[in-house]
PDB file of C-alpha atoms in Angstrom:
ATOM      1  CA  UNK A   1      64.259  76.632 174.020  1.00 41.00           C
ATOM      2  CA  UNK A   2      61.428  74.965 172.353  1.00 39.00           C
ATOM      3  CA  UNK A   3      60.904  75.195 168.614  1.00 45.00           C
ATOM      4  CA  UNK A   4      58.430  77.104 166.827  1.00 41.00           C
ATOM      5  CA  UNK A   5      56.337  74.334 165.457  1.00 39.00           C
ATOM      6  CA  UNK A   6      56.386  72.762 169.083  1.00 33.00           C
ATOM      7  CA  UNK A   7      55.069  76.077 170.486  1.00 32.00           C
ATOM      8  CA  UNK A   8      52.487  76.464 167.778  1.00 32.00           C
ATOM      9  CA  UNK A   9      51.450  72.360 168.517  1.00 35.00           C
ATOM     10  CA  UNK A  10      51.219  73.096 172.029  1.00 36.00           C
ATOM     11  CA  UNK A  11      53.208  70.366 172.606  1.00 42.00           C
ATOM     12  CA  UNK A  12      51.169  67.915 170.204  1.00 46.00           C
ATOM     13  CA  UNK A  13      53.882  66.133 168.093  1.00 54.00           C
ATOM     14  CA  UNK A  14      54.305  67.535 164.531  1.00 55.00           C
ATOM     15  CA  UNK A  15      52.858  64.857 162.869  1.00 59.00           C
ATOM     16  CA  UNK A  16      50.478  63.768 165.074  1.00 54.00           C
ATOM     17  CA  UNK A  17      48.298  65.903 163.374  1.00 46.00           C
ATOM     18  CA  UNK A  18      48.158  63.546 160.316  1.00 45.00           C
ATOM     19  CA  UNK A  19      44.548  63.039 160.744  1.00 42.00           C
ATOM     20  CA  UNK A  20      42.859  65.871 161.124  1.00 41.00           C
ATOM     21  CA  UNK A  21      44.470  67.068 158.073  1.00 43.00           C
ATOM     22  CA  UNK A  22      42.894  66.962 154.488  1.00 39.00           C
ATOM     23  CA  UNK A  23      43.649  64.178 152.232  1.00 40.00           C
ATOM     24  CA  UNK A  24      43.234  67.016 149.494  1.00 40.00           C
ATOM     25  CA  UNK A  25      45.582  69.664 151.385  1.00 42.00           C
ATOM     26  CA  UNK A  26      48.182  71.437 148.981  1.00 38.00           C
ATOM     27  CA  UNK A  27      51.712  70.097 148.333  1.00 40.00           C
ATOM     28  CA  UNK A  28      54.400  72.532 148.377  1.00 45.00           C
ATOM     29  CA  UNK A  29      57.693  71.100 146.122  1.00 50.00           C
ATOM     30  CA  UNK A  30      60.065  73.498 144.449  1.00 49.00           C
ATOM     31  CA  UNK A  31      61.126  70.526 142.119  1.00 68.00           C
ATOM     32  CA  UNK A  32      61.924  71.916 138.921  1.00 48.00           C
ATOM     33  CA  UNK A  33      59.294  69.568 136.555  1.00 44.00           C
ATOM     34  CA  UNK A  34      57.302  70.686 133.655  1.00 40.00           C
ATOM     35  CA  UNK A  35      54.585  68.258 133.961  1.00 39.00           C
ATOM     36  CA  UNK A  36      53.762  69.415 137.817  1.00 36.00           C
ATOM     37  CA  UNK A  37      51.114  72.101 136.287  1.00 34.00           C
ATOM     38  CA  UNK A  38      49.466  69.480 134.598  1.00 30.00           C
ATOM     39  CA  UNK A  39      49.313  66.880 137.953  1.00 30.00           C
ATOM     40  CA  UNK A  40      48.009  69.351 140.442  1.00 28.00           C
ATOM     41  CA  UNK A  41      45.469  71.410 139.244  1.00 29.00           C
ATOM     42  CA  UNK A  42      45.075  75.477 139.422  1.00 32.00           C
ATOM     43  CA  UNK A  43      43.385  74.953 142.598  1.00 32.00           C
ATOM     44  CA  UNK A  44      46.782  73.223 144.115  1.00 30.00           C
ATOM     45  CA  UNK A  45      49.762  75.508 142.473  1.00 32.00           C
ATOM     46  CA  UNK A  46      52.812  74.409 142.660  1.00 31.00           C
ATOM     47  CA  UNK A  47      55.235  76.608 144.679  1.00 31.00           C
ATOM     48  CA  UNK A  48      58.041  78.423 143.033  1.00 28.00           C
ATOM     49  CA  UNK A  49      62.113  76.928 143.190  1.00 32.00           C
ATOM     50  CA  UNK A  50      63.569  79.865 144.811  1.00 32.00           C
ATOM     51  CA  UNK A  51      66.916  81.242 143.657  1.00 31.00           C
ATOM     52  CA  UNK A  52      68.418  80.569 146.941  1.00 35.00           C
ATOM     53  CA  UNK A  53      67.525  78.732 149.789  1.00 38.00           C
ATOM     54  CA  UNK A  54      67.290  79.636 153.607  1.00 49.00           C
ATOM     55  CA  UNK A  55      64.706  79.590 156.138  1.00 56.00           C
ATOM     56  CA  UNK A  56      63.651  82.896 155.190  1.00 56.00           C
ATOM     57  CA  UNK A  57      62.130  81.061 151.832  1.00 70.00           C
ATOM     58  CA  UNK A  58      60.184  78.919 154.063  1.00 78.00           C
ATOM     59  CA  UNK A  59      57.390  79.938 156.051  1.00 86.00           C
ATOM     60  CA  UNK A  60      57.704  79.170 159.630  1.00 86.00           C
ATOM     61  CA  UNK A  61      55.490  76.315 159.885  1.00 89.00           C
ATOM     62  CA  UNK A  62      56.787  73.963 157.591  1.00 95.00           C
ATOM     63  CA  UNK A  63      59.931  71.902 157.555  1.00 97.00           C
ATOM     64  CA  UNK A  64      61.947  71.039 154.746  1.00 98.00           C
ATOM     65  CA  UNK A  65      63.180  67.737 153.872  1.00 98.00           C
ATOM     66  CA  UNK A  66      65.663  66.146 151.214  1.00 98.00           C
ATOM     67  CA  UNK A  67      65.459  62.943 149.936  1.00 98.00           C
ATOM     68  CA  UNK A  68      68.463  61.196 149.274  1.00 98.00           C
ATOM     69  CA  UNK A  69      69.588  57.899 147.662  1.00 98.00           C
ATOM     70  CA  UNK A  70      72.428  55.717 147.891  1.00 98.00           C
ATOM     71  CA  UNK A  71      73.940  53.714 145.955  1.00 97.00           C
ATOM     72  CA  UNK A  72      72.712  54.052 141.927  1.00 97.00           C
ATOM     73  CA  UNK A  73      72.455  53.107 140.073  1.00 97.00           C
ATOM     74  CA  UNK A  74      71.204  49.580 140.980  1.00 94.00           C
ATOM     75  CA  UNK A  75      68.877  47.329 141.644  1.00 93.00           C
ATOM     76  CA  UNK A  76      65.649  49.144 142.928  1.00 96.00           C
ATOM     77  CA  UNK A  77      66.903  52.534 140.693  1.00 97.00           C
ATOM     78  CA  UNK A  78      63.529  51.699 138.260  1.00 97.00           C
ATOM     79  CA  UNK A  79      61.116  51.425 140.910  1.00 98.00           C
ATOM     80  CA  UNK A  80      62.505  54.288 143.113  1.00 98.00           C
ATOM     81  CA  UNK A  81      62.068  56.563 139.922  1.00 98.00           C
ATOM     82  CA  UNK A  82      58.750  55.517 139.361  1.00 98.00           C
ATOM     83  CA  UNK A  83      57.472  56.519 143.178  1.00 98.00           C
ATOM     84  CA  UNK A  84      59.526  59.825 142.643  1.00 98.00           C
ATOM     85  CA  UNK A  85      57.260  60.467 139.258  1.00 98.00           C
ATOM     86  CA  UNK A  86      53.746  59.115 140.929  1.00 98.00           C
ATOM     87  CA  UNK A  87      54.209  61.396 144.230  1.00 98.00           C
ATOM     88  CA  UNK A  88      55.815  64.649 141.614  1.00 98.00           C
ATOM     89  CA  UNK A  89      58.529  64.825 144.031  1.00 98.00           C
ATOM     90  CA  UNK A  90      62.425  65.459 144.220  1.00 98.00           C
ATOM     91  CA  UNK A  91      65.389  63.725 145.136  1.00 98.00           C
ATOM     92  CA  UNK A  92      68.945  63.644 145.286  1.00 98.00           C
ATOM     93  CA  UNK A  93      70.910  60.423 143.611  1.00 98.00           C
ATOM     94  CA  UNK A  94      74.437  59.552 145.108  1.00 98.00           C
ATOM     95  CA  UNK A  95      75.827  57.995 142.844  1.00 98.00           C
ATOM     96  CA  UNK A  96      78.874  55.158 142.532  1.00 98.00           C
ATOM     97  CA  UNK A  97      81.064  55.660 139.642  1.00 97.00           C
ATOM     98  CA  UNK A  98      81.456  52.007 139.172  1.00 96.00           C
ATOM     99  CA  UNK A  99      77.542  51.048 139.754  1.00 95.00           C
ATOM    100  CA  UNK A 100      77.571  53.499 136.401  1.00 93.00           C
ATOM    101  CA  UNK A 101      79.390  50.663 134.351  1.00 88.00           C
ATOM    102  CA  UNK A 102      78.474  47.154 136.130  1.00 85.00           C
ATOM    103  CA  UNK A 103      76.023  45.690 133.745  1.00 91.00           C
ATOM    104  CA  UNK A 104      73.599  46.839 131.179  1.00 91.00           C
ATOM    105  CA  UNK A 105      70.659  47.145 133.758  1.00 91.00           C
ATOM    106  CA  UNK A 106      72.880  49.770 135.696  1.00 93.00           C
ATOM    107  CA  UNK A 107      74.270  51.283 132.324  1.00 93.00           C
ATOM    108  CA  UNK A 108      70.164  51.522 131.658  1.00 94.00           C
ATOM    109  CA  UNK A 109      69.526  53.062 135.149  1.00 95.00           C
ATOM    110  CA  UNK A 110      71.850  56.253 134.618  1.00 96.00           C
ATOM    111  CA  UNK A 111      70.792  57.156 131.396  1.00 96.00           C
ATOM    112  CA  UNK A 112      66.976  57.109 133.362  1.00 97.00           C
ATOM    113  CA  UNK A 113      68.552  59.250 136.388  1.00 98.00           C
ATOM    114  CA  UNK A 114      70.020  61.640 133.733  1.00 97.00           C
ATOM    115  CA  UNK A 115      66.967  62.785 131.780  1.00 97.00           C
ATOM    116  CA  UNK A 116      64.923  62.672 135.334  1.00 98.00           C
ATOM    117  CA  UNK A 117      64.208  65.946 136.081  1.00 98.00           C
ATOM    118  CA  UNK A 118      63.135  65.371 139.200  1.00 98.00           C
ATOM    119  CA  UNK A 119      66.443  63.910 139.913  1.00 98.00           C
ATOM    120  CA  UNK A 120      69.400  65.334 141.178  1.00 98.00           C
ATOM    121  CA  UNK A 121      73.294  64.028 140.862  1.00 98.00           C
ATOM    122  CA  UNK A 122      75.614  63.829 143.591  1.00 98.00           C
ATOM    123  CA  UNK A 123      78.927  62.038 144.086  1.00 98.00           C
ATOM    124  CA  UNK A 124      78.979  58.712 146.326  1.00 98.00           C
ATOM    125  CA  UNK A 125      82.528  57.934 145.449  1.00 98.00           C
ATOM    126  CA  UNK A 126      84.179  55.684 142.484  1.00 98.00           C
ATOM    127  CA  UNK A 127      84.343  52.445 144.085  1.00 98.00           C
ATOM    128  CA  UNK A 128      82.404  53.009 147.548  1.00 98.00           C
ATOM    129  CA  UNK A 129      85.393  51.870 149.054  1.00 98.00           C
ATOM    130  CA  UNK A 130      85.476  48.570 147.924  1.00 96.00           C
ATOM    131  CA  UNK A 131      83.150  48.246 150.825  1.00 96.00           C
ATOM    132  CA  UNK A 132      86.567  47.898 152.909  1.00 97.00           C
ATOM    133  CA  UNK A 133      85.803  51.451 155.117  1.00 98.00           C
ATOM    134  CA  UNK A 134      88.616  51.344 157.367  1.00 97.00           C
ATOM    135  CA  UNK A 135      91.498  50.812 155.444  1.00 98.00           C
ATOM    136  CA  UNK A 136      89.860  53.609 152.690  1.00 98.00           C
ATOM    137  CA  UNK A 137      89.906  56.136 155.152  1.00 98.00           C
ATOM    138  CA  UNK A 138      93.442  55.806 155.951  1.00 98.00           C
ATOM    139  CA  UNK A 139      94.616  57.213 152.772  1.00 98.00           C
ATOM    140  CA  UNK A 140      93.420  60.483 152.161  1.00 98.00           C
ATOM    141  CA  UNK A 141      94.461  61.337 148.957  1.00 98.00           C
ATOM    142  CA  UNK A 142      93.534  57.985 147.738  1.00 98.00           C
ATOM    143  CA  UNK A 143      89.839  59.127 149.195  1.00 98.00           C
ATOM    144  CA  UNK A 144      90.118  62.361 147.087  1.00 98.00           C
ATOM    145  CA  UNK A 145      91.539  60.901 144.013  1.00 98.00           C
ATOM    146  CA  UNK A 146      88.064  57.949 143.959  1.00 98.00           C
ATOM    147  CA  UNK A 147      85.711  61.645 144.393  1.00 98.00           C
ATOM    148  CA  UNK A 148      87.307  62.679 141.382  1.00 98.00           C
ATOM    149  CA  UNK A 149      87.281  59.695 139.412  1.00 98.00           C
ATOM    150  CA  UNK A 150      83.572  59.567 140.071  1.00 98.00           C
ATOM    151  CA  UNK A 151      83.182  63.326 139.271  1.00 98.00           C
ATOM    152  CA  UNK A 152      84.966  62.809 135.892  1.00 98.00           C
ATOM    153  CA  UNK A 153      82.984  59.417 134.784  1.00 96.00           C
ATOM    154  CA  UNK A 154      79.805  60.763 135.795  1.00 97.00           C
ATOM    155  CA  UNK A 155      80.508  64.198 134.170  1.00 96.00           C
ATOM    156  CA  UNK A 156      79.094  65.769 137.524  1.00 97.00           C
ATOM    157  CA  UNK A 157      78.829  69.289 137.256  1.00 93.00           C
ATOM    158  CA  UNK A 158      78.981  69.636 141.227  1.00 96.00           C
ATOM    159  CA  UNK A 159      81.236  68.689 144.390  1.00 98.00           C
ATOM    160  CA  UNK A 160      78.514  67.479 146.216  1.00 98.00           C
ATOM    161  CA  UNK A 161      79.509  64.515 148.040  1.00 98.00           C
ATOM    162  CA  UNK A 162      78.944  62.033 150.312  1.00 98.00           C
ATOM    163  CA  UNK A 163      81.193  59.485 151.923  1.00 98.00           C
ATOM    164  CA  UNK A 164      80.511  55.495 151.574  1.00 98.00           C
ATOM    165  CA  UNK A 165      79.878  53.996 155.085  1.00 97.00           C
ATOM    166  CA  UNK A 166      80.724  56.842 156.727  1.00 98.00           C
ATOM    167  CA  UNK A 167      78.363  59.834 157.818  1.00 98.00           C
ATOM    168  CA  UNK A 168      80.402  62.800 157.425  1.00 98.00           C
ATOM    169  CA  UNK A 169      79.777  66.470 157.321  1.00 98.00           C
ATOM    170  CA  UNK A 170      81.821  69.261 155.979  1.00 98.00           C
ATOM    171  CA  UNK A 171      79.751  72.177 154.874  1.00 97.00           C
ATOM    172  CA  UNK A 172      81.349  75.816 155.990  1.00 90.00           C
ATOM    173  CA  UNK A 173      78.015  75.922 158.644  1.00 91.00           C
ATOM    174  CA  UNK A 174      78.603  72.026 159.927  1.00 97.00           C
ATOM    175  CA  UNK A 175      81.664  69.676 160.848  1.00 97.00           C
ATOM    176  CA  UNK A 176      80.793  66.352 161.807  1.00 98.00           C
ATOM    177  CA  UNK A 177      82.535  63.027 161.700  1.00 98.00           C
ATOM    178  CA  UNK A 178      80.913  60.006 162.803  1.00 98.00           C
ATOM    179  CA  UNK A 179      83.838  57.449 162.944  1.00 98.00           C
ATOM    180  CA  UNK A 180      87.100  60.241 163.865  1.00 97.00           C
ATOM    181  CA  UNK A 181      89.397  57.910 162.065  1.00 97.00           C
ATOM    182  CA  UNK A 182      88.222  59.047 158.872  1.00 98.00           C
ATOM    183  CA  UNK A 183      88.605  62.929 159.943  1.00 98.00           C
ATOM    184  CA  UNK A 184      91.752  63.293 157.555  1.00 98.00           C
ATOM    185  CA  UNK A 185      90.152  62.018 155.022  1.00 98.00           C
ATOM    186  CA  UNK A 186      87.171  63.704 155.204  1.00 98.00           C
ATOM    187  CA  UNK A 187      89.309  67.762 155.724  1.00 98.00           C
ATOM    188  CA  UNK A 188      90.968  66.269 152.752  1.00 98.00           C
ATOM    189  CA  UNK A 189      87.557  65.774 150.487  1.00 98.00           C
ATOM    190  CA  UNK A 190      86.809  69.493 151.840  1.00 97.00           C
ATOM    191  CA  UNK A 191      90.261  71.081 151.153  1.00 97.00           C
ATOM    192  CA  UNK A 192      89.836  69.820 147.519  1.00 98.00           C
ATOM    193  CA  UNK A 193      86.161  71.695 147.510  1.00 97.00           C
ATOM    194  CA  UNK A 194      83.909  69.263 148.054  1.00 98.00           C
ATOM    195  CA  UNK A 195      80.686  69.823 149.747  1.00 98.00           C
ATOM    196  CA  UNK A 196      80.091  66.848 152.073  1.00 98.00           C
ATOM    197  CA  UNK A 197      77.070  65.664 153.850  1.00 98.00           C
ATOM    198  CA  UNK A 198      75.265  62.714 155.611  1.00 98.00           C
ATOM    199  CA  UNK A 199      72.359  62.541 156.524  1.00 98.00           C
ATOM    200  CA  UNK A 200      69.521  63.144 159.566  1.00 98.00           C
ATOM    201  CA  UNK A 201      67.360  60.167 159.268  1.00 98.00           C
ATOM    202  CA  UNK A 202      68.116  56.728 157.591  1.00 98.00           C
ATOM    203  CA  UNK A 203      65.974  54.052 156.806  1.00 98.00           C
ATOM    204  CA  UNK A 204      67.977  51.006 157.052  1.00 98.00           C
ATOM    205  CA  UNK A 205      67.331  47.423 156.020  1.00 98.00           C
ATOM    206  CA  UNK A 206      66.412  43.938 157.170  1.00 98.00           C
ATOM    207  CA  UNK A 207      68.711  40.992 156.751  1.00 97.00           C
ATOM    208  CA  UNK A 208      66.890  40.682 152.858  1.00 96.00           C
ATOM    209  CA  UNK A 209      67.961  43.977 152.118  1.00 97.00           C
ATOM    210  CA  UNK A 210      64.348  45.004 152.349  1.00 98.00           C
ATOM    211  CA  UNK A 211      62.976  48.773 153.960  1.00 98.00           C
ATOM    212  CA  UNK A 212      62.916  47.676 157.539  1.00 98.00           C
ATOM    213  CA  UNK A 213      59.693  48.544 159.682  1.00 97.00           C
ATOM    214  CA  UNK A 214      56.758  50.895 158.000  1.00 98.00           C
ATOM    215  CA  UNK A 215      55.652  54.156 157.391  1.00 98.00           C
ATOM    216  CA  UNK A 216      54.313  55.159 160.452  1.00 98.00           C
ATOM    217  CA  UNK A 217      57.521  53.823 162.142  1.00 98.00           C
ATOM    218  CA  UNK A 218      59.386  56.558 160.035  1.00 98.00           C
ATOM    219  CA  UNK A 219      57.017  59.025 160.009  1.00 98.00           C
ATOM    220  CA  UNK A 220      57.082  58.793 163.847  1.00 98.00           C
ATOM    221  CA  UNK A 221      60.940  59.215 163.843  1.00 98.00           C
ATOM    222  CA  UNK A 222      61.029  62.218 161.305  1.00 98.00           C
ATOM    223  CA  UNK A 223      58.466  63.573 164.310  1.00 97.00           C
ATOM    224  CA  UNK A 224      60.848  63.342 166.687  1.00 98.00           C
ATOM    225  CA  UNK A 225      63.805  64.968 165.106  1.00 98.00           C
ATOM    226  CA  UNK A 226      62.132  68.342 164.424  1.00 97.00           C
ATOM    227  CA  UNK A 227      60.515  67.997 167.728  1.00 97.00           C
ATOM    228  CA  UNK A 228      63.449  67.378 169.274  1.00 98.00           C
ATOM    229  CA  UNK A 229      65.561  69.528 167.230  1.00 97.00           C
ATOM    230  CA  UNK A 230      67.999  67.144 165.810  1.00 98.00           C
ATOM    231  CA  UNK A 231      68.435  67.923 162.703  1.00 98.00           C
ATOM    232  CA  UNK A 232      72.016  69.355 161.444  1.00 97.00           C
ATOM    233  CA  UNK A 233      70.205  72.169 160.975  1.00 97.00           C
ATOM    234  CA  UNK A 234      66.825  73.588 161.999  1.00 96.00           C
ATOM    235  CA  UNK A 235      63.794  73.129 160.207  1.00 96.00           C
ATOM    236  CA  UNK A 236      66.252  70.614 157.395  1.00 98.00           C
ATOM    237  CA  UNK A 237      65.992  66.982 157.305  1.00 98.00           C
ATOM    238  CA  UNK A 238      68.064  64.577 155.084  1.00 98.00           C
ATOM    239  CA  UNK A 239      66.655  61.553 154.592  1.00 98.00           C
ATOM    240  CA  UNK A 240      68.441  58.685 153.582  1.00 98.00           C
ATOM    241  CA  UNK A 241      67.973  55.011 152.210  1.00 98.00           C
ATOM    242  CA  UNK A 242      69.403  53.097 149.197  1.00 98.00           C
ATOM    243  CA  UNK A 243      68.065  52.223 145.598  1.00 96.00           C
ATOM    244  CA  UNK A 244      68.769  48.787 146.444  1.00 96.00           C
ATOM    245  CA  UNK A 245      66.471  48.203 149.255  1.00 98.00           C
ATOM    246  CA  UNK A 246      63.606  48.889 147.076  1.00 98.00           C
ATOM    247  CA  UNK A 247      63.193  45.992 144.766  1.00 97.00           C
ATOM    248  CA  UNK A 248      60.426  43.995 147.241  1.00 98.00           C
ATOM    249  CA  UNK A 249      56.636  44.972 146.362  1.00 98.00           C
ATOM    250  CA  UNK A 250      56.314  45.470 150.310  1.00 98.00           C
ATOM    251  CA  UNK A 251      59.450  47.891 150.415  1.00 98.00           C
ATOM    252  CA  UNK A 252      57.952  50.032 147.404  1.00 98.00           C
ATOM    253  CA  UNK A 253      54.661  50.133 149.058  1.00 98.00           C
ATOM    254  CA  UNK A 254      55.792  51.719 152.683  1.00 98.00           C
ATOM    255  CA  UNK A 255      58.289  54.306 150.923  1.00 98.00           C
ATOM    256  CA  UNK A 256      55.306  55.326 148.465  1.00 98.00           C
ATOM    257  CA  UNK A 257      52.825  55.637 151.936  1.00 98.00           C
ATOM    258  CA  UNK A 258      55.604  57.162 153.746  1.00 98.00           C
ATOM    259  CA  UNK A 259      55.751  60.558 151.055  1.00 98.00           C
ATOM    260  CA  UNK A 260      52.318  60.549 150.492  1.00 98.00           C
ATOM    261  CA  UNK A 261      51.716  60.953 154.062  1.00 98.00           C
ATOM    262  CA  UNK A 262      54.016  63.703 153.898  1.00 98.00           C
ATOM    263  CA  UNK A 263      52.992  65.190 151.734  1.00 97.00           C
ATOM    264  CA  UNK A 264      49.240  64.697 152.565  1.00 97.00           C
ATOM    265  CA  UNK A 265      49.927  67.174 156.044  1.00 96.00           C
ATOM    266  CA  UNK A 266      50.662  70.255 154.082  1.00 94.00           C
ATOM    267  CA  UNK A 267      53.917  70.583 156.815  1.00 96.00           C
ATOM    268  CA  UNK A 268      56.554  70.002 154.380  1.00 97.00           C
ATOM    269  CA  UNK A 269      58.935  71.279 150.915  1.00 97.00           C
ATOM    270  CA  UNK A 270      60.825  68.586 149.552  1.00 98.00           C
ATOM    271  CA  UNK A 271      63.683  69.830 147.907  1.00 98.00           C
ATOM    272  CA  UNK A 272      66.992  68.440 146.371  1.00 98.00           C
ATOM    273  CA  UNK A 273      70.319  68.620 148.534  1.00 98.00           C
ATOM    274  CA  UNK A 274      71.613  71.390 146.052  1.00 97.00           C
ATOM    275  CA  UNK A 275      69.111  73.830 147.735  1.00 97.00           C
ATOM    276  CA  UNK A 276      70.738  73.053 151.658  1.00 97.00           C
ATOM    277  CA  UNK A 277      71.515  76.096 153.217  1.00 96.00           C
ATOM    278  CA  UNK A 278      74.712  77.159 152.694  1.00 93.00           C
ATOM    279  CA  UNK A 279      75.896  74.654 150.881  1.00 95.00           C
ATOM    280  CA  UNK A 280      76.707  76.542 147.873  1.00 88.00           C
ATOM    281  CA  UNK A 281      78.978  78.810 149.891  1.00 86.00           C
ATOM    282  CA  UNK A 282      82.819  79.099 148.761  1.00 72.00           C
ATOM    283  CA  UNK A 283      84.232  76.757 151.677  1.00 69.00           C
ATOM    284  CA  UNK A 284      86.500  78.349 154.028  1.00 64.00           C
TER     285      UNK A 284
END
């Protein structure tokens, strides 16, 4: 069966509406930031953070999507906050508990992520690993003990997770395991109540640790995957890339382009992961 928003494109893709939309059309964002009613004017309100979140708080044709970043804080976490506050838009931070303490520029860039209000925390892990996947996964309580360590340092009030290297779903709605060596490990980080989740859509580097491709390249992929219906769940995309990737003036550019386009079709709420359905539900 087709989606709704295919049936109501007749089969035109999602996005490929871009331009015959208005440049001034309204942007929908529940993020939860004073100085919103002073950006867009009474003309362009602002809509409301519902309490809780399911499709029924969305009308049917727009699409929701959560953007998420790796990493933080490090190199790029400046310049990633600084698109966030020009587009008045929302995001979740994954953060490693070690990237916390590295050097003063990363000690600088969690004190910024704190007092962010557009910014949401989420656990990436202690020591991502020590980049060393494989033999990480093997040891499951080792995998929970690093969540918690992270938890603790970053005095996260949350279980929101998400594994390093690995993407890996454990909601009470979604089990997924990308590599099914780490599927012990993973059951363990949800036994102990964490709430873990990957990701949709990534945007992955070049060789220089630069955003690889442009815009319209991603904009043309996020198409596809509510065309196609490939998100985890319908109508909710998680986006992913890192801070780290956005230190380049070209990489800052196409991620700025790529959520003002967005935002510029009137399609879609950008919200933090905290409002995914049913991820606040007790896990089973």
């Amino acid at each position: 069966m087709k989606k709704l928003f295919a049936e109501k494109s007749k089969n035109k893709t999602f996005l490929g509406m871009i331009a015959l939309m208005s440049a001034t059309s309204i942007l929908f964002n529940s993020c939860d930031k004073k100085k919103s009613e002073k950006i867009i004017s009474n003309a362009h309100p602002v809509a409301k953070a519902a309490p809780t979140i399911d499709d029924e708080n969305v009308s049917s044709d727009k699409r929701v999507i959560y953007l998420t970043f790796d990493d933080g804080p490090n190199q790029g976490t400046e310049n990633l906050l600084r698109i966030l506050n020009k587009r008045n838009v929302c995001a979740t931070a994954f953060l490693v508990g070690q990237h916390a303490y590295g050097s003063k520029k990363q000690k600088d860039g969690i004190e910024l992520l704190k007092k962010d209000p557009l910014v949401e925390l989420a656990n990436h892990s202690y020591t991502h690993a020590h980049n060393k996947y494989t033999d990480f996964y093997k040891n499951p309580e080792a995998v929970v003990r690093d969540f918690d360590i992270a938890k603790d340092s970053l005095k996260l009030t949350d279980k929101i997770a998400r594994t390093p290297g690995r993407n890996i779903w454990r909601l009470n709605n979604i089990t997924a395991t990308d590599i099914k060596s780490s599927t012990l490990a993973a059951n363990s980080l949800k036994k102990a109540g964490y709430k873990v989740i990957g990701w949709d859509l990534e945007w992955k580097p070049t060789n220089k640790m630069a955003l690889k491709g442009n815009h319209q390249l991603m904009l043309k992929k996020v198409d596809s995957i509510f065309y196609n219906d490939l998100e985890k769940t319908s109508r909710h995309l998680v986006f992913l890339t890192h801070d780290q990737y956005l230190t380049d003036s070209d990489s800052l550019d196409e991620l700025d382009l790529f959520i003002e386009k967005l935002q510029k079709t009137n399609r879609f709420v950008f919200r933090k992961i905290s409002a995914y359905p049913k991820i606040n539900e007790i896990l089973n």
